[in-house]
CSV table of C-alpha atoms and ligand atoms in Angstrom, one decimal:
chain,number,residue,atom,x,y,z
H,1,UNK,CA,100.3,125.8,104.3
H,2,UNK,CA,103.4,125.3,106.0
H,3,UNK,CA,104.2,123.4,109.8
H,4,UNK,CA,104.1,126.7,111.6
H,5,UNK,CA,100.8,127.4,110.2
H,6,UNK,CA,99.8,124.3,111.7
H,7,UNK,CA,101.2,125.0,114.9
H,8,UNK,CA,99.4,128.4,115.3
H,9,UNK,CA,96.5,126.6,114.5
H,10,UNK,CA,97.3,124.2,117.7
H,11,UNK,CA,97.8,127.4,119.9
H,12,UNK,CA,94.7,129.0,118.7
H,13,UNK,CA,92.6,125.8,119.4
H,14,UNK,CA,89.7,125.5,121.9
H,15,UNK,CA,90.0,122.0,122.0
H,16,UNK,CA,94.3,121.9,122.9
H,17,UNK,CA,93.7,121.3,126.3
H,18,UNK,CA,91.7,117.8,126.0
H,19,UNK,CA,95.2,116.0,124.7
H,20,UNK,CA,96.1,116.3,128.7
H,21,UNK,CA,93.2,113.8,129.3
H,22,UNK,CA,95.2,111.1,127.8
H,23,UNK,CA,98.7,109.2,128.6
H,24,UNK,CA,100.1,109.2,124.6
H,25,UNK,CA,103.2,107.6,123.7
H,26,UNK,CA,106.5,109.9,122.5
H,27,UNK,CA,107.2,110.5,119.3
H,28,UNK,CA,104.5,108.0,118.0
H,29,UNK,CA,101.9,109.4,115.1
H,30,UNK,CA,98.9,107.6,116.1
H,31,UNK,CA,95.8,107.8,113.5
H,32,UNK,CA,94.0,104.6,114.4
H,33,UNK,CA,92.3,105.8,117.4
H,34,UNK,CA,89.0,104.8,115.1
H,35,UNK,CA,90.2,100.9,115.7
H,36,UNK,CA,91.7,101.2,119.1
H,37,UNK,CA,91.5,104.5,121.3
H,38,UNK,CA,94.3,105.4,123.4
H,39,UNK,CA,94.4,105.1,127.2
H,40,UNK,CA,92.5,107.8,129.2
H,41,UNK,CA,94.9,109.2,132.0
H,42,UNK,CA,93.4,108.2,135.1
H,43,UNK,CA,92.6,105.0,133.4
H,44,UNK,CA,95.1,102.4,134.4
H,45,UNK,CA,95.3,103.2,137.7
H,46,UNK,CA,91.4,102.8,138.0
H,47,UNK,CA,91.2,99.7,136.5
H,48,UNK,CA,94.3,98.9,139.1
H,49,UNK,CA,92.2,99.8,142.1
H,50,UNK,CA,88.9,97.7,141.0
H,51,UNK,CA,91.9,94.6,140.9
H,52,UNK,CA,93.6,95.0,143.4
H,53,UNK,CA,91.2,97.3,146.4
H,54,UNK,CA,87.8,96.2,144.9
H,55,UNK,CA,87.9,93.0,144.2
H,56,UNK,CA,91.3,91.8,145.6
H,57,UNK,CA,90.2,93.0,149.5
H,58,UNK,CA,86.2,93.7,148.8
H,59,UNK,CA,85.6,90.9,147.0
H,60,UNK,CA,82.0,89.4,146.6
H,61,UNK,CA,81.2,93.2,148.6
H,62,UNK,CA,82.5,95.4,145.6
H,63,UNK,CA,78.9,94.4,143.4
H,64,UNK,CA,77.0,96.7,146.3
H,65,UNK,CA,79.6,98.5,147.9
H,66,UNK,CA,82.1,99.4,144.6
H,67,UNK,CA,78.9,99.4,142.7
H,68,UNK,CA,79.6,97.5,140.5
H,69,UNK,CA,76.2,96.0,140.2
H,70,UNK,CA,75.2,99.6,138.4
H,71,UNK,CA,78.1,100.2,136.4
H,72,UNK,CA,77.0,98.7,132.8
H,73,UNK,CA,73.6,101.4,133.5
H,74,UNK,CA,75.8,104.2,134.8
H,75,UNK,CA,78.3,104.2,131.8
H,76,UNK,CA,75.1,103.8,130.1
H,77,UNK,CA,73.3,107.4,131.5
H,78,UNK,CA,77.0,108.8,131.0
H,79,UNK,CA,77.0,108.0,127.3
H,80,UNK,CA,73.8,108.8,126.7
H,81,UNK,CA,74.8,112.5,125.9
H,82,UNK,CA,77.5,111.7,123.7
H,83,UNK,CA,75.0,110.1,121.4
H,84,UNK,CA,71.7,112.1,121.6
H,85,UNK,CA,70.0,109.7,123.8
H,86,UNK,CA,68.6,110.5,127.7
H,87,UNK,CA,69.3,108.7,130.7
H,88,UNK,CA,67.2,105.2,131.1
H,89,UNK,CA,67.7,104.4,127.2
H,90,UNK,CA,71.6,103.1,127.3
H,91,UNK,CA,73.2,100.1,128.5
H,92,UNK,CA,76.8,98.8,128.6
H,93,UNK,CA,76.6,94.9,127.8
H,94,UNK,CA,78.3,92.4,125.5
H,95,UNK,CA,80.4,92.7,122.2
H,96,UNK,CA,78.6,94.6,119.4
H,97,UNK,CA,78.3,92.2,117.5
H,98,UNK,CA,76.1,89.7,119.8
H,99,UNK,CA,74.1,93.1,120.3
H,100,UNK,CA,73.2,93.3,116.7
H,101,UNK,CA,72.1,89.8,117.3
H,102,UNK,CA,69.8,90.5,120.2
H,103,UNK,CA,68.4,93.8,118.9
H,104,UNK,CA,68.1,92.5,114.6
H,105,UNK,CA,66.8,89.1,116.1
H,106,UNK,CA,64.1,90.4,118.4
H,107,UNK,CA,63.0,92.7,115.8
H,108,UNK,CA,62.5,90.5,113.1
H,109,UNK,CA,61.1,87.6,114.8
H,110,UNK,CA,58.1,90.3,115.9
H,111,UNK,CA,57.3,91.0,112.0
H,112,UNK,CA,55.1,88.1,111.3
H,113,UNK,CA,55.0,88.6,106.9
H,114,UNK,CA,57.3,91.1,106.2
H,115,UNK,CA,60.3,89.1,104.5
H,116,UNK,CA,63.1,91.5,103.3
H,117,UNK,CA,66.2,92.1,105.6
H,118,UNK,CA,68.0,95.1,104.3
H,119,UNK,CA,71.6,96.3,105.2
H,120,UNK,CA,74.1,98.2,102.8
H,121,UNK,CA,77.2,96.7,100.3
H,122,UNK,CA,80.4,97.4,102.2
H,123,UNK,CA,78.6,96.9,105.4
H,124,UNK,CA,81.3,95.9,108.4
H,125,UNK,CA,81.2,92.3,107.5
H,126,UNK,CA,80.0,91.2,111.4
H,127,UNK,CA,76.6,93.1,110.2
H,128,UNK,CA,76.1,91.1,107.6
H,129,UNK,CA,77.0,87.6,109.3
H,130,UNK,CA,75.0,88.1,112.3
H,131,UNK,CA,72.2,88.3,109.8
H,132,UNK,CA,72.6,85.1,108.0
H,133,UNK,CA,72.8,83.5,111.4
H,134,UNK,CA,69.5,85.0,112.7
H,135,UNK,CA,67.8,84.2,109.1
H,136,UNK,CA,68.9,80.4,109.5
H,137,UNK,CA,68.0,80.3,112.8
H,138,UNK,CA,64.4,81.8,112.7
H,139,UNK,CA,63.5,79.7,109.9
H,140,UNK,CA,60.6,81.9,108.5
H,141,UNK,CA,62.3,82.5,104.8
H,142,UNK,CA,64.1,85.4,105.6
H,143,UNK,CA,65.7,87.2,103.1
H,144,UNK,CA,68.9,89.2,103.3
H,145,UNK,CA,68.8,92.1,100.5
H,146,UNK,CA,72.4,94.1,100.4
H,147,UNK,CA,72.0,96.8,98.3
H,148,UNK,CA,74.2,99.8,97.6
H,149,UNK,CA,74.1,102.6,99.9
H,150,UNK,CA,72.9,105.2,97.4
H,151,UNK,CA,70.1,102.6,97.2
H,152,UNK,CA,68.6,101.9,100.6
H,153,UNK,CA,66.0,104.2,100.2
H,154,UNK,CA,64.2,103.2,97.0
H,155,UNK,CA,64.5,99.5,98.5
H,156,UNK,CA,62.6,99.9,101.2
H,157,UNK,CA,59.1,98.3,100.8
H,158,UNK,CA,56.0,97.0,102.6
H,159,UNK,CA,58.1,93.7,102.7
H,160,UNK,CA,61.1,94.6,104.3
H,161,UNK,CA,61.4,93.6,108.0
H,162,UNK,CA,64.4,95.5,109.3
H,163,UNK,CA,67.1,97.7,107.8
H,164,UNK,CA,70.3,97.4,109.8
H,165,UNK,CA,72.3,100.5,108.4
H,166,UNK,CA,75.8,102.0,109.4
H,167,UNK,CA,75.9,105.3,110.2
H,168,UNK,CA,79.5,105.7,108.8
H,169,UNK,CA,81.0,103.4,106.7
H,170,UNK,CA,84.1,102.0,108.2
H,171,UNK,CA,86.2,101.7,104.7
H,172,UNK,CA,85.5,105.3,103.3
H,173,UNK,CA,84.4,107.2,105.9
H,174,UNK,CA,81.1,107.9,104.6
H,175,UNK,CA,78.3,109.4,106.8
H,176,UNK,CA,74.8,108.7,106.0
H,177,UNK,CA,72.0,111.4,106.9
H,178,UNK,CA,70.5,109.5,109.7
H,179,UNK,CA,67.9,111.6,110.6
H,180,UNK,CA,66.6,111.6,106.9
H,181,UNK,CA,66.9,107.4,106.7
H,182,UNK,CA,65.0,106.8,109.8
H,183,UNK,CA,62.3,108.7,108.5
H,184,UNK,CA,61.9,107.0,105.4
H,185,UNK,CA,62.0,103.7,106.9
H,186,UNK,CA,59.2,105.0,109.8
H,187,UNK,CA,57.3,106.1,106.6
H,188,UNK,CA,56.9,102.5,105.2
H,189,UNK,CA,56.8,100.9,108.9
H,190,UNK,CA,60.1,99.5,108.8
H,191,UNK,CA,62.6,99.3,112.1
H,192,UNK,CA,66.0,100.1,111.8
H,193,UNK,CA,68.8,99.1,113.7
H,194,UNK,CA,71.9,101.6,113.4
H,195,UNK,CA,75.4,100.6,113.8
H,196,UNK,CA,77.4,103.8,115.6
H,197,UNK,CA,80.8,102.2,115.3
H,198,UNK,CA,82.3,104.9,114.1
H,199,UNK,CA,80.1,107.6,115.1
H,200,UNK,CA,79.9,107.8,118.6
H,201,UNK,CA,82.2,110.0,119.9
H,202,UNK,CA,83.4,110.9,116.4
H,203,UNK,CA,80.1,113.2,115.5
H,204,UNK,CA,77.3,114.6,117.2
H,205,UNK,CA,74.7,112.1,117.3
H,206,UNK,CA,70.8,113.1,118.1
H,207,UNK,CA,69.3,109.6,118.8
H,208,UNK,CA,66.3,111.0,120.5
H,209,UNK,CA,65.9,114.0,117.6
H,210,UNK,CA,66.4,111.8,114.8
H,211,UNK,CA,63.3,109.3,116.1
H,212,UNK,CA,65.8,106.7,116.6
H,213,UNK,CA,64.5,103.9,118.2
H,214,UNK,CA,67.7,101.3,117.9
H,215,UNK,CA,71.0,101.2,118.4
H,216,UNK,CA,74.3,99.7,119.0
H,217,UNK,CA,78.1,100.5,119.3
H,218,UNK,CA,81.4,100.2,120.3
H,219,UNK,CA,83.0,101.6,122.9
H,220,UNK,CA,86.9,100.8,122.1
H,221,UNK,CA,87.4,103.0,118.9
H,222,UNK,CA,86.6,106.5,119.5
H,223,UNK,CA,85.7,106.4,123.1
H,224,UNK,CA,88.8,104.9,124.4
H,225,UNK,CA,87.4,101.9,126.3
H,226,UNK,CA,90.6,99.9,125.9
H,227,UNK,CA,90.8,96.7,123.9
H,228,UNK,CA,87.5,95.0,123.9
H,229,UNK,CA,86.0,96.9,126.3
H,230,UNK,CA,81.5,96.6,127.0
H,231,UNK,CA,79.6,97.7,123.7
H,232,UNK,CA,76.5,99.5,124.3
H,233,UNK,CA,73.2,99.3,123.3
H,234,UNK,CA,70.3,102.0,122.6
H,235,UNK,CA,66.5,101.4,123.1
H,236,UNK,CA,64.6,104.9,123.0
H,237,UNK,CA,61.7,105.0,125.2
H,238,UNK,CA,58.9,105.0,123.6
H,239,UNK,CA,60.3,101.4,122.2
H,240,UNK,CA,61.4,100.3,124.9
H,241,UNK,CA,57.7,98.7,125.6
H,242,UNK,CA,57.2,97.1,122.9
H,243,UNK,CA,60.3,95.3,122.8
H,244,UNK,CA,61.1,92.2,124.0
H,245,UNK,CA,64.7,90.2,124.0
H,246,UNK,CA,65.6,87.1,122.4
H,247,UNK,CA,68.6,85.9,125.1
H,248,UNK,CA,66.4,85.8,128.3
H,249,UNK,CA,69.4,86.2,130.7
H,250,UNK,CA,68.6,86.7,134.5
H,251,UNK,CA,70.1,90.5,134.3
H,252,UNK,CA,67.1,91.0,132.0
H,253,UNK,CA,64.4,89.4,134.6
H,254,UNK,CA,61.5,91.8,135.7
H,255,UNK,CA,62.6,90.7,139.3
H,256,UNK,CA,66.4,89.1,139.2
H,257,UNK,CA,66.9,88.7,142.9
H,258,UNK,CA,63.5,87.1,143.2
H,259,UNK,CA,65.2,83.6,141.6
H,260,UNK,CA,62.0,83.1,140.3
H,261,UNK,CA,60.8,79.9,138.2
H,262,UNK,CA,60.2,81.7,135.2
H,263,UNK,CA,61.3,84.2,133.1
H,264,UNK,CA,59.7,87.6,133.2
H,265,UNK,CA,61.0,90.7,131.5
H,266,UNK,CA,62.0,93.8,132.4
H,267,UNK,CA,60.6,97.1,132.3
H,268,UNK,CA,64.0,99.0,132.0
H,269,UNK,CA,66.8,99.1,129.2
H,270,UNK,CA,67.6,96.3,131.4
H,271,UNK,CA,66.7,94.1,129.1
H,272,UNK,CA,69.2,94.7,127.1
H,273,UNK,CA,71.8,92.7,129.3
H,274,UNK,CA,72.3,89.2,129.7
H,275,UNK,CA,74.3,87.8,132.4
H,276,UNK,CA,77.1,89.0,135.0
H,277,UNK,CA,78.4,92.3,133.6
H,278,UNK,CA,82.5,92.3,132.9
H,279,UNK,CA,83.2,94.9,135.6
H,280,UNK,CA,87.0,95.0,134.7
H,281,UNK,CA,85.8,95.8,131.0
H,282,UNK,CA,83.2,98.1,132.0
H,283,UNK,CA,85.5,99.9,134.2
H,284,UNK,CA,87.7,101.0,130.8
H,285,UNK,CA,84.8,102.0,128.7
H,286,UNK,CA,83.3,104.5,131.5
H,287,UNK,CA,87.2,106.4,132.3
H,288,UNK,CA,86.9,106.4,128.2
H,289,UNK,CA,83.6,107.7,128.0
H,290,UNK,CA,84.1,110.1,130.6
H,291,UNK,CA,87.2,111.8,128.4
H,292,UNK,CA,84.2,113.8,126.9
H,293,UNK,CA,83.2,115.2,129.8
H,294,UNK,CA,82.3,118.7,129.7
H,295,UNK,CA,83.8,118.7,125.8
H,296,UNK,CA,80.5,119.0,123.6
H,297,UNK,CA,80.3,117.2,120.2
H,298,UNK,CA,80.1,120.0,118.2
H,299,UNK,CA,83.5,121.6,119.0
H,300,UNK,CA,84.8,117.5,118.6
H,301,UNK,CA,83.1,118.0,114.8
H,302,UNK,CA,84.8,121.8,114.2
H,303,UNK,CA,88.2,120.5,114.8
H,304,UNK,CA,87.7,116.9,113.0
H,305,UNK,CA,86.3,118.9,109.3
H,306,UNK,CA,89.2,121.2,110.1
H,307,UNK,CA,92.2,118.3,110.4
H,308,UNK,CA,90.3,116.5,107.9
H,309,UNK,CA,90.1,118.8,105.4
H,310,UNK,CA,93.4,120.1,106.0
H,311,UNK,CA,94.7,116.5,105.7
H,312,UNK,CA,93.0,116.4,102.0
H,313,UNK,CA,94.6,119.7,101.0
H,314,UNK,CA,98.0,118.5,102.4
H,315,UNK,CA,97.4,115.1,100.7
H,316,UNK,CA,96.4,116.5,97.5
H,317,UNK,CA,99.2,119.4,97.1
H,318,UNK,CA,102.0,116.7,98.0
H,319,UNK,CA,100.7,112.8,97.5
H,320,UNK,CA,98.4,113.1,94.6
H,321,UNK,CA,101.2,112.1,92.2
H,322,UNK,CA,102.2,109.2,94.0
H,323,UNK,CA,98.9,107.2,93.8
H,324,UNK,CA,96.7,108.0,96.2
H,325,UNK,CA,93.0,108.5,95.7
H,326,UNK,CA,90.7,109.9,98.5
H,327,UNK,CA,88.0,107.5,99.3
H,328,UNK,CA,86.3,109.7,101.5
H,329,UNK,CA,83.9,112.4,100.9
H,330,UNK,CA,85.3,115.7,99.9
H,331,UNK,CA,82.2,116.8,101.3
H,332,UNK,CA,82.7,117.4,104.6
H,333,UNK,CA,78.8,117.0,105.4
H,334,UNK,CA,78.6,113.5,104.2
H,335,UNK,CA,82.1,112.7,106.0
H,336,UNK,CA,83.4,111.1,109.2
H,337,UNK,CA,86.1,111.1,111.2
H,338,UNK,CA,88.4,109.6,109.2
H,339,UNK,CA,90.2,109.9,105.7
H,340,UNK,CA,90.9,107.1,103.7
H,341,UNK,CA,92.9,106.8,100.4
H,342,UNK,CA,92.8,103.8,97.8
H,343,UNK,CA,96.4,102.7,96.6
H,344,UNK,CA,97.7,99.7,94.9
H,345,UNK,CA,100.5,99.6,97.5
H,346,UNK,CA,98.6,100.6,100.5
H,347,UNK,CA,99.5,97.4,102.7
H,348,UNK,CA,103.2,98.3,101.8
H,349,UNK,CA,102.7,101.9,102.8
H,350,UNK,CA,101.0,101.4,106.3
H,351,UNK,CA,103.6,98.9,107.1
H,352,UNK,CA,106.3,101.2,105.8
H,353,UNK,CA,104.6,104.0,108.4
H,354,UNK,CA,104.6,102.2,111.1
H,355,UNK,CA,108.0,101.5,110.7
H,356,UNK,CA,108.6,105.2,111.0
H,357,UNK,CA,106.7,105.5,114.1
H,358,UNK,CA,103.0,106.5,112.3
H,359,UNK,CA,100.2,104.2,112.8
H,360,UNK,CA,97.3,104.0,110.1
H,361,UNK,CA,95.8,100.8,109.4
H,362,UNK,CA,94.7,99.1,106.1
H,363,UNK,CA,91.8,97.6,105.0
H,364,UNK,CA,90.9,95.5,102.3
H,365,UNK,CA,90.8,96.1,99.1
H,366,UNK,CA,93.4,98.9,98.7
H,367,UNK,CA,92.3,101.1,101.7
H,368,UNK,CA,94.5,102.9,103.6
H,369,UNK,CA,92.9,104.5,106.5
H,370,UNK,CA,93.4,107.6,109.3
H,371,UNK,CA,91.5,108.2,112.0
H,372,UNK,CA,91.0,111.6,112.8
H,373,UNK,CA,90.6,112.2,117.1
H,374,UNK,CA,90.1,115.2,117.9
H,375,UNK,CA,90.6,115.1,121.7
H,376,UNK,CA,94.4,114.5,121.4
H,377,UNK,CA,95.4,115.0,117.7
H,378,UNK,CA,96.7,117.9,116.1
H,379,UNK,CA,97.3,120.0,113.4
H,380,UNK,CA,100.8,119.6,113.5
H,381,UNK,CA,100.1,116.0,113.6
H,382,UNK,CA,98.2,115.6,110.2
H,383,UNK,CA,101.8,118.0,108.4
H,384,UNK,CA,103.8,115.6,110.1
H,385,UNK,CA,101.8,112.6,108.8
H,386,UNK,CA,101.6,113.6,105.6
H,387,UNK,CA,105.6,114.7,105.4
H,388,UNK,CA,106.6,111.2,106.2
H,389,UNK,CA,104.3,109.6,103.7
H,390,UNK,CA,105.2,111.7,100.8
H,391,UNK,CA,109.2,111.2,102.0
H,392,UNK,CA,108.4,107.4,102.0
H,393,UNK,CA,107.2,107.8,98.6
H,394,UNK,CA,109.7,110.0,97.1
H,395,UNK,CA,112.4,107.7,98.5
H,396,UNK,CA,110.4,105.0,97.7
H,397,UNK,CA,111.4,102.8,101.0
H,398,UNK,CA,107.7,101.3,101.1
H,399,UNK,CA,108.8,99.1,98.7
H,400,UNK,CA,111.0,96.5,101.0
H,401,UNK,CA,107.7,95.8,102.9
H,402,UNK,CA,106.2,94.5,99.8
H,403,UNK,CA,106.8,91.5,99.9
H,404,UNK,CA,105.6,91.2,103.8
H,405,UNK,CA,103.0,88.8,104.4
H,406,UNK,CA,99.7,90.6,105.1
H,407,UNK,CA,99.1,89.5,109.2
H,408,UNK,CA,95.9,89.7,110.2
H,409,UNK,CA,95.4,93.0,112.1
H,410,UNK,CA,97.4,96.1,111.0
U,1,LIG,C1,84.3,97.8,114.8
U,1,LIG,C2,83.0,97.5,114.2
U,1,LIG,C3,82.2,96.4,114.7
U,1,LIG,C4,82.9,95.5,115.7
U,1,LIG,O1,82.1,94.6,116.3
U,1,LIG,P1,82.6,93.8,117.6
U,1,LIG,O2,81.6,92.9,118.0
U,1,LIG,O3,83.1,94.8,118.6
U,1,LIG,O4,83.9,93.1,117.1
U,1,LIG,C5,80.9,96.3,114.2
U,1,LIG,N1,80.4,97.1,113.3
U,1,LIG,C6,81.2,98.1,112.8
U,1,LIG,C7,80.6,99.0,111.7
U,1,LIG,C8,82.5,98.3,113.2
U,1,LIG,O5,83.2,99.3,112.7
């Protein structure tokens, strides 16, 4: 495989043209989009005119007449394909992690004996924190079980209470059959909770097909919301009824304009939300979700197995001497969207990378990482990629960052 392989493969590509939809810096390799998308075209300039038209001469008017009153449910209904899910069973609200809490929380305070709370080793450590917290503050001898991934299944009893799983791990990449995981915790009564971090908008998702009743996400990695922008949350609807939420916010009220005395819940995925929606947020996360429109997941999948896997050839014909060991499945069915390598230098590398204009990020211990977009990444991209890192390595220039104190985002 040589670069003008690669670029035929960019000419002969269905999915070229979605790279348009998206303002990309010159001459910069990015492969982090699974940390922090890039900025969607229209974007800024949307986000400029709820400042400065919306809110700056609308003001209070821009919750009716800007709509912003709706937005959180509309990016909602707009995602919902993306993920599997139909409109009525998504809703933009909050950070993912305080959704975890709201959805793990309300869960497991409704299971009156089981005990058990299982989640997998090498979980995304927010998973695993929000956990203890809800254990602590419940007070009803909780237990928090981590097991191995290869093990959730066989640890799922009568006793546990809620699995909260992963869907791809965020170190290696790996992607669990979630379809065949939801069953067997259905099959011994147990909910599950399923963190999409790095599956939405990375793989085809089939919420409703799957019988997935629970879910939550990020919309700032492969969606593009912008830094921080509105998580979402999934209810399906045949759950919906039978849930009830922990933070009793006035968005969540059966009646929220009533002011009544009392709290009452909602009937709707409402009652997922809390309290005032961040419309400047919410505003990024629906231009980013709406970079997938009219693209369908399954073409975003073709082209991600196909960098991927060209990536692992690439990386195996010209890096394998120098130390790096894939972390991520060779097996394209149990990968992500993203390759990751283990190296005893990898902090040196990635900041030796970025130095030369290419962005990966590392993640402890010895992780390097690249995210694989396929809206705006190309073939040519991955050759390139892989040319500087095995020049960095032959010329051994990752070596004057080793000394560089590790900061705390890379
Ligand atoms: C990125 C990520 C999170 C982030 O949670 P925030 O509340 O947005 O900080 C949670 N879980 C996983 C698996 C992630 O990859």
């Amino acid at each position: 495989m040589e670069r003008i392989d690669c670029k035929a493969l960019d000419d002969a590509c269905p999915l070229a043209w979605t790279r348009e939809r998206f303002d990309l810096p010159d001459d910069l390799l990015y492969f982090d989009g699974n940390s922090l998308g890039v900025l969607p075209a229209g974007a800024a300039s949307d986000i400029a005119q709820t400042v400065t038209e919306e809110w700056g001469q609308g003001l209070i008017r821009g919750w009716l007449e800007a709509d912003w009153f709706t937005l959180a449910r509309r990016a909602g209904d707009a995602l919902a394909p993306i993920i599997g899910a139909t409109e009525g069973e998504v809703v933009l609200t909050d950070s993912t992690s305080v959704n975890i809490f709201k959805l793990c929380a309300a869960l497991m305070k409704r299971s009156a004996t089981r005990k058990h709370v299982l989640m997998e080793k090498d979980n995304f450590p927010t998973d695993g924190y929000i956990l203890e917290g809800i254990i602590d503050l419940l007070g009803r001898g909780h237990e928090l079980q981590i097991v191995p991934r290869a093990e959730i299944e066989s640890a799922l009893t009568k006793n546990t209470a809620l699995a909260l799983l992963t869907h791809v791990n965020y170190r290696t990449g790996e992607m669990f059959d979630m379809a065949e995981l939801t069953r067997s915790c259905r099959s011994v009564g147990v909910p599950v909770v399923w963190d999409l971090c790095h599956s939405a908008g990375a793989v085809p998702l089939q919420l409703n097909d799957w019988d997935v009743d629970y879910a939550v996400g990020c919309t700032y990695k492969f969606l593009n919301g912008g830094p921080g922008s509105t998580s979402y949350a999934y209810i399906s609807r045949s759950a919906l009824e039978g849930f009830s939420p922990v933070i009793t916010g006035w968005f969540s009220h059966a009646n929220q304009f009533g002011f009544e005395e009392g709290y009452r819940e909602a009937d709707s995925i409402n009652k997922m939300q809390v309290g005032t929606p961040q419309v400047l947020s919410l505003r990024g996360a629906f231009n980013g979700i709406m970079s997938y429109t009219n693209v369908s997941m399954e073409s975003v999948r073709d082209k991600s197995l196909k960098l991927s896997s060209l990536f692992i050839e690439l990386a195996e014909e010209r890096l394998s001497h120098h130390g790096f060991d894939l972390a991520s499945p060779r097996d394209a069915k149990k990968r992500g969207s993203q390759i990751s390598f283990y190296h005893d230098e990898g902090y040196a590398i990635c900041q030796a990378l970025i130095a030369r204009n290419v962005i990966p990020d590392y993640r402890e211990p010895r992780i390097l990482r690249f995210g694989i977009t396929p809206l705006y990444m190309r073939y040519v991209d991955v050759w390139d990629c892989v040319d500087i890192i095995a020049d960095i390595m032959e010329a051994g220039s990752w070596r004057a960052f080793r000394s560089s104190p590790k900061s705390a985002v890379t």
